[in-house]
Amino acid sequence: MQEFNIPQSLEIEVSQLRKTINSLLWVTKLFRTVGYSILVLVFIDLIDIFVPLNFMNPVWELQMMGALVDLVIITLIGLVLVFSGKLEKRLKWEFPFLLWLSRLSLLVGLLYLLLIPLGINNTISLYNVNIEVLNQDYSQQVLLNSNWKQHIGPASASEWNNLLEHQNMQEVKTQTLVEVNQKQNHPDKKLPATNFSRNFKLLKSSVKFNLGALVAAALFITIWKETSWARAWG
């Protein structure tokens, strides 16, 4: 019967454990590299979003807010990958970088919270603009219909015959006046539907962006809380 060699068995187990640890360290290093690359891409996207700046423009500000909300998922993935493995096997330059990255997570979370009142204010501003445009379209339609009626009403039979030689002039004239009167009595028949569609899209985008900003703020602040080990180094 073969004698069981305890030292040899321990050596084998330790060797296997080392291989497992080295594999995990390699995967962690890969995760961090991918995370840093993602954050660089996010920074490039931020430059594209903010250049050129156009603050005080509600349309640009709402689009900017939507773009920032769309960046949340990829940014969070990058942060999680960069923070993976905590302080194990870090390069010297990474320690201060992680310290400020953790603090930056809190700042970004607070900025997303500040986006919410900005988004609500811009939604109200754009809603009022839509109403103003609707009123202008309504007035222009009323004026146009009124001008049509003034020109069609006094038209002579010879003028109508020149345009419609093969149709009964009186019937065409009567039908045209009826249509114009209907339009003048209901000039905004299609306008409310168009305005409703605009405002519905505006409201849907606003709800999406504001809820997204709220969730983003909570997640970034959570990352700040969970990375206290990075700040403890400083």
mmCIF file of C-alpha atoms in Angstrom, residues 33-125:
data_model
loop_
_atom_site.group_PDB
_atom_site.id
_atom_site.type_symbol
_atom_site.label_atom_id
_atom_site.label_comp_id
_atom_site.label_asym_id
_atom_site.label_seq_id
_atom_site.Cartn_x
_atom_site.Cartn_y
_atom_site.Cartn_z
ATOM 1 C CA THR A 33 -7.836 47.922 -18.516
ATOM 2 C CA VAL A 34 -11.263 47.688 -20.122
ATOM 3 C CA GLY A 35 -12.682 49.980 -17.410
ATOM 4 C CA TYR A 36 -10.061 52.666 -18.008
ATOM 5 C CA SER A 37 -10.694 52.449 -21.761
ATOM 6 C CA ILE A 38 -14.428 52.874 -21.226
ATOM 7 C CA LEU A 39 -13.883 55.960 -19.059
ATOM 8 C CA VAL A 40 -11.683 57.490 -21.775
ATOM 9 C CA LEU A 41 -14.462 56.919 -24.323
ATOM 10 C CA VAL A 42 -16.987 58.465 -21.939
ATOM 11 C CA PHE A 43 -14.756 61.529 -21.595
ATOM 12 C CA ILE A 44 -14.664 61.877 -25.396
ATOM 13 C CA ASP A 45 -18.468 61.646 -25.508
ATOM 14 C CA LEU A 46 -18.711 64.364 -22.855
ATOM 15 C CA ILE A 47 -16.599 66.693 -24.993
ATOM 16 C CA ASP A 48 -18.917 66.007 -27.927
ATOM 17 C CA ILE A 49 -21.984 66.741 -25.773
ATOM 18 C CA PHE A 50 -20.776 70.023 -24.293
ATOM 19 C CA VAL A 51 -18.965 71.509 -27.313
ATOM 20 C CA PRO A 52 -20.243 73.951 -28.303
ATOM 21 C CA LEU A 53 -21.961 75.130 -25.136
ATOM 22 C CA ASN A 54 -25.437 76.547 -25.599
ATOM 23 C CA PHE A 55 -26.786 77.148 -22.120
ATOM 24 C CA MET A 56 -30.031 79.117 -21.716
ATOM 25 C CA ASN A 57 -31.366 77.236 -24.758
ATOM 26 C CA PRO A 58 -34.050 74.864 -23.389
ATOM 27 C CA VAL A 59 -33.895 72.577 -26.433
ATOM 28 C CA TRP A 60 -30.112 72.140 -26.156
ATOM 29 C CA GLU A 61 -30.264 71.724 -22.388
ATOM 30 C CA LEU A 62 -32.922 69.013 -22.605
ATOM 31 C CA GLN A 63 -30.982 67.205 -25.338
ATOM 32 C CA MET A 64 -27.829 67.527 -23.237
ATOM 33 C CA MET A 65 -29.651 66.013 -20.269
ATOM 34 C CA GLY A 66 -30.854 63.106 -22.403
ATOM 35 C CA ALA A 67 -27.339 62.469 -23.710
ATOM 36 C CA LEU A 68 -25.935 62.439 -20.168
ATOM 37 C CA VAL A 69 -28.602 59.990 -19.030
ATOM 38 C CA ASP A 70 -27.768 57.733 -21.987
ATOM 39 C CA LEU A 71 -24.118 57.687 -20.849
ATOM 40 C CA VAL A 72 -24.969 56.437 -17.351
ATOM 41 C CA ILE A 73 -24.903 52.695 -18.039
ATOM 42 C CA ILE A 74 -21.577 52.619 -19.865
ATOM 43 C CA THR A 75 -20.019 54.965 -17.266
ATOM 44 C CA LEU A 76 -21.132 52.776 -14.386
ATOM 45 C CA ILE A 77 -19.731 49.684 -16.090
ATOM 46 C CA GLY A 78 -16.413 51.461 -16.512
ATOM 47 C CA LEU A 79 -16.320 52.493 -12.855
ATOM 48 C CA VAL A 80 -17.152 49.005 -11.590
ATOM 49 C CA LEU A 81 -14.392 47.508 -13.726
ATOM 50 C CA VAL A 82 -11.834 50.101 -12.627
ATOM 51 C CA PHE A 83 -12.657 49.618 -8.935
ATOM 52 C CA SER A 84 -12.584 45.803 -9.204
ATOM 53 C CA GLY A 85 -10.053 44.115 -6.960
ATOM 54 C CA LYS A 86 -9.857 47.144 -4.669
ATOM 55 C CA LEU A 87 -6.200 48.019 -3.950
ATOM 56 C CA GLU A 88 -4.657 44.665 -4.811
ATOM 57 C CA LYS A 89 -1.844 44.684 -7.382
ATOM 58 C CA ARG A 90 -2.265 48.354 -8.262
ATOM 59 C CA LEU A 91 0.289 50.508 -10.019
ATOM 60 C CA LYS A 92 1.594 53.501 -8.082
ATOM 61 C CA TRP A 93 -0.311 56.090 -10.136
ATOM 62 C CA GLU A 94 -3.619 54.273 -9.581
ATOM 63 C CA PHE A 95 -3.848 55.022 -5.857
ATOM 64 C CA PRO A 96 -4.370 58.815 -6.155
ATOM 65 C CA PHE A 97 -6.464 58.272 -9.297
ATOM 66 C CA LEU A 98 -8.868 55.961 -7.455
ATOM 67 C CA LEU A 99 -9.043 58.451 -4.576
ATOM 68 C CA TRP A 100 -10.229 61.246 -6.856
ATOM 69 C CA LEU A 101 -12.389 58.932 -8.938
ATOM 70 C CA SER A 102 -14.295 57.953 -5.801
ATOM 71 C CA ARG A 103 -14.804 61.603 -4.873
ATOM 72 C CA LEU A 104 -15.800 62.403 -8.437
ATOM 73 C CA SER A 105 -18.529 59.757 -8.225
ATOM 74 C CA LEU A 106 -20.190 61.741 -5.441
ATOM 75 C CA LEU A 107 -19.890 64.984 -7.413
ATOM 76 C CA VAL A 108 -21.380 63.391 -10.516
ATOM 77 C CA GLY A 109 -24.257 61.986 -8.459
ATOM 78 C CA LEU A 110 -25.045 65.440 -7.080
ATOM 79 C CA LEU A 111 -24.856 66.954 -10.574
ATOM 80 C CA TYR A 112 -27.408 64.440 -11.832
ATOM 81 C CA LEU A 113 -29.700 65.499 -8.995
ATOM 82 C CA LEU A 114 -29.311 69.126 -10.103
ATOM 83 C CA LEU A 115 -30.293 68.132 -13.633
ATOM 84 C CA ILE A 116 -33.806 67.231 -12.452
ATOM 85 C CA PRO A 117 -35.076 70.786 -11.717
ATOM 86 C CA LEU A 118 -33.320 71.952 -14.896
ATOM 87 C CA GLY A 119 -35.144 69.290 -16.905
ATOM 88 C CA ILE A 120 -38.514 70.186 -15.366
ATOM 89 C CA ASN A 121 -37.977 73.895 -16.033
ATOM 90 C CA ASN A 122 -36.991 73.233 -19.670
ATOM 91 C CA THR A 123 -40.018 71.001 -20.147
ATOM 92 C CA ILE A 124 -42.311 73.801 -18.983
ATOM 93 C CA SER A 125 -40.520 76.307 -21.236
#
